[in-house]
């Protein structure tokens, strides 16, 4: 499990690997508070993304947490919270 915090750069990399990017969407721009649906990512893409995050970081993302994390900022926060808990356990 990586010791560094989960970042937007890491989320962007995983999103692109899992589902690519919709034409006209700049994931390198200011997307932290943009909803995933506006970025072109629907539930299946996010499920694949969460699965990749779980494998890479050794955490379990609850479906409710994933559903509630509507933006990259929210998902990054959830992942980092889980990483903090797993490192202190």
PDB file of N, CA and C in Angstrom:
ATOM      1  N   UNK A   1       0.844  -1.174   0.000  1.00  0.00           N
ATOM      2  CA  UNK A   1       0.000   0.000   0.000  1.00  0.00           C
ATOM      3  C   UNK A   1       0.888   1.235   0.000  1.00  0.00           C
ATOM      4  N   UNK A   2       0.642   2.185  -0.913  1.00  0.00           N
ATOM      5  CA  UNK A   2       1.445   3.403  -0.956  1.00  0.00           C
ATOM      6  C   UNK A   2       1.312   4.212   0.330  1.00  0.00           C
ATOM      7  N   UNK A   3       2.417   4.840   0.743  1.00  0.00           N
ATOM      8  CA  UNK A   3       2.416   5.619   1.986  1.00  0.00           C
ATOM      9  C   UNK A   3       2.001   7.072   1.748  1.00  0.00           C
ATOM     10  N   UNK A   4       2.053   7.523   0.513  1.00  0.00           N
ATOM     11  CA  UNK A   4       1.703   8.901   0.198  1.00  0.00           C
ATOM     12  C   UNK A   4       0.186   9.075   0.170  1.00  0.00           C
ATOM     13  N   UNK A   5      -0.272  10.298   0.370  1.00  0.00           N
ATOM     14  CA  UNK A   5      -1.713  10.542   0.268  1.00  0.00           C
ATOM     15  C   UNK A   5      -2.193  10.374  -1.172  1.00  0.00           C
ATOM     16  N   UNK A   6      -3.444  10.075  -1.315  1.00  0.00           N
ATOM     17  CA  UNK A   6      -4.092   9.951  -2.617  1.00  0.00           C
ATOM     18  C   UNK A   6      -4.339  11.359  -3.150  1.00  0.00           C
ATOM     19  N   UNK A   7      -3.928  11.615  -4.372  1.00  0.00           N
ATOM     20  CA  UNK A   7      -3.973  12.969  -4.927  1.00  0.00           C
ATOM     21  C   UNK A   7      -4.849  13.023  -6.181  1.00  0.00           C
ATOM     22  N   UNK A   8      -5.117  14.238  -6.621  1.00  0.00           N
ATOM     23  CA  UNK A   8      -5.858  14.424  -7.867  1.00  0.00           C
ATOM     24  C   UNK A   8      -5.089  13.814  -9.035  1.00  0.00           C
ATOM     25  N   UNK A   9      -3.788  13.940  -9.033  1.00  0.00           N
ATOM     26  CA  UNK A   9      -2.983  13.357 -10.116  1.00  0.00           C
ATOM     27  C   UNK A   9      -3.163  11.847 -10.178  1.00  0.00           C
ATOM     28  N   UNK A  10      -3.194  11.203  -9.014  1.00  0.00           N
ATOM     29  CA  UNK A  10      -3.383   9.753  -8.982  1.00  0.00           C
ATOM     30  C   UNK A  10      -4.797   9.387  -9.412  1.00  0.00           C
ATOM     31  N   UNK A  11      -5.786  10.135  -8.957  1.00  0.00           N
ATOM     32  CA  UNK A  11      -7.162   9.873  -9.372  1.00  0.00           C
ATOM     33  C   UNK A  11      -7.304  10.048 -10.878  1.00  0.00           C
ATOM     34  N   UNK A  12      -6.725  11.097 -11.415  1.00  0.00           N
ATOM     35  CA  UNK A  12      -6.788  11.340 -12.859  1.00  0.00           C
ATOM     36  C   UNK A  12      -6.168  10.186 -13.623  1.00  0.00           C
ATOM     37  N   UNK A  13      -5.017   9.723 -13.174  1.00  0.00           N
ATOM     38  CA  UNK A  13      -4.352   8.597 -13.844  1.00  0.00           C
ATOM     39  C   UNK A  13      -5.247   7.376 -13.845  1.00  0.00           C
ATOM     40  N   UNK A  14      -5.859   7.067 -12.702  1.00  0.00           N
ATOM     41  CA  UNK A  14      -6.719   5.884 -12.594  1.00  0.00           C
ATOM     42  C   UNK A  14      -7.984   6.048 -13.429  1.00  0.00           C
ATOM     43  N   UNK A  15      -8.592   7.238 -13.411  1.00  0.00           N
ATOM     44  CA  UNK A  15      -9.776   7.480 -14.241  1.00  0.00           C
ATOM     45  C   UNK A  15      -9.471   7.263 -15.716  1.00  0.00           C
ATOM     46  N   UNK A  16      -8.340   7.785 -16.171  1.00  0.00           N
ATOM     47  CA  UNK A  16      -7.969   7.636 -17.574  1.00  0.00           C
ATOM     48  C   UNK A  16      -7.708   6.180 -17.929  1.00  0.00           C
ATOM     49  N   UNK A  17      -7.059   5.440 -17.045  1.00  0.00           N
ATOM     50  CA  UNK A  17      -6.812   4.020 -17.289  1.00  0.00           C
ATOM     51  C   UNK A  17      -8.114   3.222 -17.295  1.00  0.00           C
ATOM     52  N   UNK A  18      -9.019   3.565 -16.392  1.00  0.00           N
ATOM     53  CA  UNK A  18     -10.255   2.805 -16.234  1.00  0.00           C
ATOM     54  C   UNK A  18     -11.276   3.112 -17.315  1.00  0.00           C
ATOM     55  N   UNK A  19     -11.380   4.381 -17.704  1.00  0.00           N
ATOM     56  CA  UNK A  19     -12.485   4.751 -18.590  1.00  0.00           C
ATOM     57  C   UNK A  19     -12.134   5.775 -19.658  1.00  0.00           C
ATOM     58  N   UNK A  20     -10.898   6.200 -19.716  1.00  0.00           N
ATOM     59  CA  UNK A  20     -10.538   7.216 -20.695  1.00  0.00           C
ATOM     60  C   UNK A  20     -11.106   8.567 -20.299  1.00  0.00           C
ATOM     61  N   UNK A  21     -11.192   9.474 -21.256  1.00  0.00           N
ATOM     62  CA  UNK A  21     -11.740  10.806 -21.003  1.00  0.00           C
ATOM     63  C   UNK A  21     -12.665  11.184 -22.143  1.00  0.00           C
ATOM     64  N   UNK A  22     -13.733  11.841 -21.789  1.00  0.00           N
ATOM     65  CA  UNK A  22     -14.672  12.317 -22.788  1.00  0.00           C
ATOM     66  C   UNK A  22     -14.027  13.454 -23.572  1.00  0.00           C
ATOM     67  N   UNK A  23     -14.295  13.512 -24.857  1.00  0.00           N
ATOM     68  CA  UNK A  23     -13.732  14.567 -25.690  1.00  0.00           C
ATOM     69  C   UNK A  23     -14.151  15.931 -25.149  1.00  0.00           C
ATOM     70  N   UNK A  24     -13.197  16.825 -25.059  1.00  0.00           N
ATOM     71  CA  UNK A  24     -13.474  18.172 -24.591  1.00  0.00           C
ATOM     72  C   UNK A  24     -13.331  18.347 -23.089  1.00  0.00           C
ATOM     73  N   UNK A  25     -13.058  17.264 -22.362  1.00  0.00           N
ATOM     74  CA  UNK A  25     -12.885  17.355 -20.912  1.00  0.00           C
ATOM     75  C   UNK A  25     -11.398  17.410 -20.605  1.00  0.00           C
ATOM     76  N   UNK A  26     -10.983  18.448 -19.886  1.00  0.00           N
ATOM     77  CA  UNK A  26      -9.587  18.631 -19.515  1.00  0.00           C
ATOM     78  C   UNK A  26      -9.418  18.256 -18.049  1.00  0.00           C
ATOM     79  N   UNK A  27      -8.982  17.034 -17.798  1.00  0.00           N
ATOM     80  CA  UNK A  27      -8.801  16.576 -16.416  1.00  0.00           C
ATOM     81  C   UNK A  27      -7.621  17.262 -15.739  1.00  0.00           C
ATOM     82  N   UNK A  28      -6.798  17.946 -16.507  1.00  0.00           N
ATOM     83  CA  UNK A  28      -5.687  18.691 -15.925  1.00  0.00           C
ATOM     84  C   UNK A  28      -6.120  20.077 -15.460  1.00  0.00           C
ATOM     85  N   UNK A  29      -7.351  20.456 -15.776  1.00  0.00           N
ATOM     86  CA  UNK A  29      -7.873  21.756 -15.373  1.00  0.00           C
ATOM     87  C   UNK A  29      -8.374  21.725 -13.936  1.00  0.00           C
ATOM     88  N   UNK A  30      -9.156  22.728 -13.592  1.00  0.00           N
ATOM     89  CA  UNK A  30      -9.706  22.857 -12.246  1.00  0.00           C
ATOM     90  C   UNK A  30     -10.965  21.999 -12.138  1.00  0.00           C
ATOM     91  N   UNK A  31     -10.785  20.727 -11.828  1.00  0.00           N
ATOM     92  CA  UNK A  31     -11.908  19.780 -11.807  1.00  0.00           C
ATOM     93  C   UNK A  31     -12.236  19.266 -10.411  1.00  0.00           C
ATOM     94  N   UNK A  32     -11.543  19.718  -9.395  1.00  0.00           N
ATOM     95  CA  UNK A  32     -11.749  19.171  -8.045  1.00  0.00           C
ATOM     96  C   UNK A  32     -13.201  19.211  -7.599  1.00  0.00           C
ATOM     97  N   UNK A  33     -13.924  20.264  -7.937  1.00  0.00           N
ATOM     98  CA  UNK A  33     -15.303  20.410  -7.476  1.00  0.00           C
ATOM     99  C   UNK A  33     -16.330  20.220  -8.590  1.00  0.00           C
ATOM    100  N   UNK A  34     -15.900  19.642  -9.693  1.00  0.00           N
ATOM    101  CA  UNK A  34     -16.800  19.338 -10.804  1.00  0.00           C
ATOM    102  C   UNK A  34     -17.344  17.926 -10.616  1.00  0.00           C
ATOM    103  N   UNK A  35     -18.656  17.781 -10.729  1.00  0.00           N
ATOM    104  CA  UNK A  35     -19.247  16.457 -10.540  1.00  0.00           C
ATOM    105  C   UNK A  35     -18.755  15.494 -11.615  1.00  0.00           C
ATOM    106  N   UNK A  36     -18.592  14.239 -11.209  1.00  0.00           N
ATOM    107  CA  UNK A  36     -18.105  13.224 -12.142  1.00  0.00           C
ATOM    108  C   UNK A  36     -18.985  13.128 -13.385  1.00  0.00           C
ATOM    109  N   UNK A  37     -20.295  13.273 -13.216  1.00  0.00           N
ATOM    110  CA  UNK A  37     -21.182  13.192 -14.382  1.00  0.00           C
ATOM    111  C   UNK A  37     -20.877  14.305 -15.385  1.00  0.00           C
ATOM    112  N   UNK A  38     -20.542  15.486 -14.902  1.00  0.00           N
ATOM    113  CA  UNK A  38     -20.183  16.590 -15.796  1.00  0.00           C
ATOM    114  C   UNK A  38     -18.850  16.333 -16.494  1.00  0.00           C
ATOM    115  N   UNK A  39     -18.021  15.500 -15.891  1.00  0.00           N
ATOM    116  CA  UNK A  39     -16.742  15.130 -16.496  1.00  0.00           C
ATOM    117  C   UNK A  39     -16.881  13.943 -17.447  1.00  0.00           C
ATOM    118  N   UNK A  40     -18.103  13.382 -17.516  1.00  0.00           N
ATOM    119  CA  UNK A  40     -18.352  12.263 -18.422  1.00  0.00           C
ATOM    120  C   UNK A  40     -18.196  10.895 -17.797  1.00  0.00           C
ATOM    121  N   UNK A  41     -18.131  10.829 -16.474  1.00  0.00           N
ATOM    122  CA  UNK A  41     -17.956   9.543 -15.793  1.00  0.00           C
ATOM    123  C   UNK A  41     -19.251   9.132 -15.119  1.00  0.00           C
ATOM    124  N   UNK A  42     -19.819   8.046 -15.601  1.00  0.00           N
ATOM    125  CA  UNK A  42     -21.048   7.489 -15.041  1.00  0.00           C
ATOM    126  C   UNK A  42     -20.691   6.387 -14.046  1.00  0.00           C
ATOM    127  N   UNK A  43     -21.699   5.739 -13.515  1.00  0.00           N
ATOM    128  CA  UNK A  43     -21.510   4.778 -12.428  1.00  0.00           C
ATOM    129  C   UNK A  43     -20.572   3.626 -12.784  1.00  0.00           C
ATOM    130  N   UNK A  44     -20.659   3.078 -13.981  1.00  0.00           N
ATOM    131  CA  UNK A  44     -19.778   1.961 -14.340  1.00  0.00           C
ATOM    132  C   UNK A  44     -18.315   2.376 -14.362  1.00  0.00           C
ATOM    133  N   UNK A  45     -18.039   3.547 -14.885  1.00  0.00           N
ATOM    134  CA  UNK A  45     -16.660   4.044 -14.906  1.00  0.00           C
ATOM    135  C   UNK A  45     -16.153   4.263 -13.494  1.00  0.00           C
ATOM    136  N   UNK A  46     -17.016   4.772 -12.618  1.00  0.00           N
ATOM    137  CA  UNK A  46     -16.607   5.004 -11.236  1.00  0.00           C
ATOM    138  C   UNK A  46     -16.432   3.704 -10.470  1.00  0.00           C
ATOM    139  N   UNK A  47     -17.236   2.694 -10.790  1.00  0.00           N
ATOM    140  CA  UNK A  47     -17.048   1.386 -10.155  1.00  0.00           C
ATOM    141  C   UNK A  47     -15.699   0.788 -10.544  1.00  0.00           C
ATOM    142  N   UNK A  48     -15.341   0.881 -11.808  1.00  0.00           N
ATOM    143  CA  UNK A  48     -14.033   0.394 -12.254  1.00  0.00           C
ATOM    144  C   UNK A  48     -12.917   1.191 -11.606  1.00  0.00           C
ATOM    145  N   UNK A  49     -13.100   2.492 -11.504  1.00  0.00           N
ATOM    146  CA  UNK A  49     -12.111   3.355 -10.862  1.00  0.00           C
ATOM    147  C   UNK A  49     -11.943   2.965  -9.397  1.00  0.00           C
ATOM    148  N   UNK A  50     -13.062   2.765  -8.696  1.00  0.00           N
ATOM    149  CA  UNK A  50     -12.968   2.401  -7.274  1.00  0.00           C
ATOM    150  C   UNK A  50     -12.306   1.045  -7.094  1.00  0.00           C
ATOM    151  N   UNK A  51     -12.582   0.118  -7.993  1.00  0.00           N
ATOM    152  CA  UNK A  51     -11.945  -1.195  -7.921  1.00  0.00           C
ATOM    153  C   UNK A  51     -10.424  -1.075  -8.067  1.00  0.00           C
ATOM    154  N   UNK A  52      -9.988  -0.230  -8.963  1.00  0.00           N
ATOM    155  CA  UNK A  52      -8.547  -0.024  -9.155  1.00  0.00           C
ATOM    156  C   UNK A  52      -7.920   0.657  -7.937  1.00  0.00           C
ATOM    157  N   UNK A  53      -8.652   1.606  -7.349  1.00  0.00           N
ATOM    158  CA  UNK A  53      -8.156   2.273  -6.133  1.00  0.00           C
ATOM    159  C   UNK A  53      -8.036   1.255  -5.005  1.00  0.00           C
ATOM    160  N   UNK A  54      -9.045   0.417  -4.845  1.00  0.00           N
ATOM    161  CA  UNK A  54      -9.021  -0.596  -3.780  1.00  0.00           C
ATOM    162  C   UNK A  54      -7.814  -1.512  -3.921  1.00  0.00           C
ATOM    163  N   UNK A  55      -7.553  -1.978  -5.140  1.00  0.00           N
ATOM    164  CA  UNK A  55      -6.403  -2.878  -5.360  1.00  0.00           C
ATOM    165  C   UNK A  55      -5.078  -2.169  -5.113  1.00  0.00           C
ATOM    166  N   UNK A  56      -4.965  -0.953  -5.588  1.00  0.00           N
ATOM    167  CA  UNK A  56      -3.696  -0.224  -5.474  1.00  0.00           C
ATOM    168  C   UNK A  56      -3.398   0.200  -4.047  1.00  0.00           C
ATOM    169  N   UNK A  57      -4.430   0.511  -3.279  1.00  0.00           N
ATOM    170  CA  UNK A  57      -4.227   1.072  -1.943  1.00  0.00           C
ATOM    171  C   UNK A  57      -4.614   0.132  -0.806  1.00  0.00           C
ATOM    172  N   UNK A  58      -5.144  -1.037  -1.131  1.00  0.00           N
ATOM    173  CA  UNK A  58      -5.473  -2.008  -0.090  1.00  0.00           C
ATOM    174  C   UNK A  58      -6.583  -1.555   0.847  1.00  0.00           C
ATOM    175  N   UNK A  59      -7.563  -0.841   0.293  1.00  0.00           N
ATOM    176  CA  UNK A  59      -8.698  -0.379   1.091  1.00  0.00           C
ATOM    177  C   UNK A  59      -9.985  -0.876   0.451  1.00  0.00           C
ATOM    178  N   UNK A  60     -11.082  -0.762   1.169  1.00  0.00           N
ATOM    179  CA  UNK A  60     -12.394  -1.128   0.646  1.00  0.00           C
ATOM    180  C   UNK A  60     -13.264   0.116   0.600  1.00  0.00           C
ATOM    181  N   UNK A  61     -13.721   0.464  -0.587  1.00  0.00           N
ATOM    182  CA  UNK A  61     -14.604   1.614  -0.762  1.00  0.00           C
ATOM    183  C   UNK A  61     -16.048   1.129  -0.735  1.00  0.00           C
ATOM    184  N   UNK A  62     -16.761   1.489   0.296  1.00  0.00           N
ATOM    185  CA  UNK A  62     -18.165   1.135   0.442  1.00  0.00           C
ATOM    186  C   UNK A  62     -18.973   1.785  -0.680  1.00  0.00           C
ATOM    187  N   UNK A  63     -19.957   1.068  -1.204  1.00  0.00           N
ATOM    188  CA  UNK A  63     -20.774   1.601  -2.293  1.00  0.00           C
ATOM    189  C   UNK A  63     -21.437   2.925  -1.921  1.00  0.00           C
ATOM    190  N   UNK A  64     -21.890   3.056  -0.673  1.00  0.00           N
ATOM    191  CA  UNK A  64     -22.532   4.302  -0.243  1.00  0.00           C
ATOM    192  C   UNK A  64     -21.541   5.461  -0.249  1.00  0.00           C
ATOM    193  N   UNK A  65     -20.308   5.197   0.181  1.00  0.00           N
ATOM    194  CA  UNK A  65     -19.284   6.250   0.155  1.00  0.00           C
ATOM    195  C   UNK A  65     -19.013   6.692  -1.275  1.00  0.00           C
ATOM    196  N   UNK A  66     -18.956   5.724  -2.153  1.00  0.00           N
ATOM    197  CA  UNK A  66     -18.685   6.026  -3.554  1.00  0.00           C
ATOM    198  C   UNK A  66     -19.848   6.811  -4.162  1.00  0.00           C
ATOM    199  N   UNK A  67     -21.071   6.434  -3.833  1.00  0.00           N
ATOM    200  CA  UNK A  67     -22.247   7.138  -4.347  1.00  0.00           C
ATOM    201  C   UNK A  67     -22.300   8.570  -3.844  1.00  0.00           C
ATOM    202  N   UNK A  68     -21.883   8.793  -2.609  1.00  0.00           N
ATOM    203  CA  UNK A  68     -21.913  10.127  -2.018  1.00  0.00           C
ATOM    204  C   UNK A  68     -20.776  11.020  -2.490  1.00  0.00           C
ATOM    205  N   UNK A  69     -19.714  10.432  -3.001  1.00  0.00           N
ATOM    206  CA  UNK A  69     -18.554  11.207  -3.467  1.00  0.00           C
ATOM    207  C   UNK A  69     -18.810  11.633  -4.909  1.00  0.00           C
ATOM    208  N   UNK A  70     -19.444  12.770  -5.074  1.00  0.00           N
ATOM    209  CA  UNK A  70     -19.875  13.216  -6.396  1.00  0.00           C
ATOM    210  C   UNK A  70     -18.799  13.951  -7.187  1.00  0.00           C
ATOM    211  N   UNK A  71     -17.741  14.374  -6.498  1.00  0.00           N
ATOM    212  CA  UNK A  71     -16.679  15.151  -7.150  1.00  0.00           C
ATOM    213  C   UNK A  71     -15.319  14.513  -6.864  1.00  0.00           C
ATOM    214  N   UNK A  72     -14.323  14.850  -7.655  1.00  0.00           N
ATOM    215  CA  UNK A  72     -12.980  14.360  -7.352  1.00  0.00           C
ATOM    216  C   UNK A  72     -12.525  14.730  -5.940  1.00  0.00           C
ATOM    217  N   UNK A  73     -12.810  15.958  -5.486  1.00  0.00           N
ATOM    218  CA  UNK A  73     -12.405  16.364  -4.133  1.00  0.00           C
ATOM    219  C   UNK A  73     -13.019  15.429  -3.081  1.00  0.00           C
ATOM    220  N   UNK A  74     -14.290  15.107  -3.255  1.00  0.00           N
ATOM    221  CA  UNK A  74     -14.970  14.239  -2.292  1.00  0.00           C
ATOM    222  C   UNK A  74     -14.379  12.830  -2.310  1.00  0.00           C
ATOM    223  N   UNK A  75     -14.127  12.279  -3.490  1.00  0.00           N
ATOM    224  CA  UNK A  75     -13.563  10.934  -3.573  1.00  0.00           C
ATOM    225  C   UNK A  75     -12.149  10.889  -3.010  1.00  0.00           C
ATOM    226  N   UNK A  76     -11.354  11.899  -3.311  1.00  0.00           N
ATOM    227  CA  UNK A  76      -9.998  11.964  -2.758  1.00  0.00           C
ATOM    228  C   UNK A  76     -10.057  12.011  -1.239  1.00  0.00           C
ATOM    229  N   UNK A  77     -10.979  12.783  -0.689  1.00  0.00           N
ATOM    230  CA  UNK A  77     -11.141  12.861   0.762  1.00  0.00           C
ATOM    231  C   UNK A  77     -11.511  11.527   1.371  1.00  0.00           C
ATOM    232  N   UNK A  78     -12.443  10.807   0.743  1.00  0.00           N
ATOM    233  CA  UNK A  78     -12.856   9.487   1.238  1.00  0.00           C
ATOM    234  C   UNK A  78     -11.672   8.530   1.228  1.00  0.00           C
ATOM    235  N   UNK A  79     -10.948   8.500   0.124  1.00  0.00           N
ATOM    236  CA  UNK A  79      -9.797   7.591   0.014  1.00  0.00           C
ATOM    237  C   UNK A  79      -8.758   7.930   1.071  1.00  0.00           C
ATOM    238  N   UNK A  80      -8.439   9.198   1.241  1.00  0.00           N
ATOM    239  CA  UNK A  80      -7.426   9.585   2.231  1.00  0.00           C
ATOM    240  C   UNK A  80      -7.890   9.302   3.656  1.00  0.00           C
ATOM    241  N   UNK A  81      -9.180   9.465   3.935  1.00  0.00           N
ATOM    242  CA  UNK A  81      -9.702   9.102   5.260  1.00  0.00           C
ATOM    243  C   UNK A  81      -9.521   7.612   5.520  1.00  0.00           C
ATOM    244  N   UNK A  82      -9.842   6.791   4.527  1.00  0.00           N
ATOM    245  CA  UNK A  82      -9.681   5.343   4.684  1.00  0.00           C
ATOM    246  C   UNK A  82      -8.209   4.956   4.815  1.00  0.00           C
ATOM    247  N   UNK A  83      -7.360   5.628   4.071  1.00  0.00           N
ATOM    248  CA  UNK A  83      -5.916   5.352   4.187  1.00  0.00           C
ATOM    249  C   UNK A  83      -5.402   5.703   5.581  1.00  0.00           C
ATOM    250  N   UNK A  84      -5.863   6.796   6.138  1.00  0.00           N
ATOM    251  CA  UNK A  84      -5.458   7.196   7.485  1.00  0.00           C
ATOM    252  C   UNK A  84      -5.881   6.146   8.506  1.00  0.00           C
ATOM    253  N   UNK A  85      -7.115   5.679   8.388  1.00  0.00           N
ATOM    254  CA  UNK A  85      -7.628   4.657   9.311  1.00  0.00           C
ATOM    255  C   UNK A  85      -6.830   3.360   9.155  1.00  0.00           C
ATOM    256  N   UNK A  86      -6.565   2.942   7.918  1.00  0.00           N
ATOM    257  CA  UNK A  86      -5.861   1.681   7.721  1.00  0.00           C
ATOM    258  C   UNK A  86      -4.402   1.755   8.181  1.00  0.00           C
ATOM    259  N   UNK A  87      -3.808   2.925   8.121  1.00  0.00           N
ATOM    260  CA  UNK A  87      -2.413   3.074   8.570  1.00  0.00           C
ATOM    261  C   UNK A  87      -2.302   3.104  10.092  1.00  0.00           C
ATOM    262  N   UNK A  88      -3.358   3.538  10.767  1.00  0.00           N
ATOM    263  CA  UNK A  88      -3.314   3.601  12.226  1.00  0.00           C
ATOM    264  C   UNK A  88      -3.846   2.331  12.870  1.00  0.00           C
ATOM    265  N   UNK A  89      -4.420   1.457  12.079  1.00  0.00           N
ATOM    266  CA  UNK A  89      -4.990   0.206  12.614  1.00  0.00           C
ATOM    267  C   UNK A  89      -3.909  -0.825  12.870  1.00  0.00           C
TER     268      UNK A  89
END
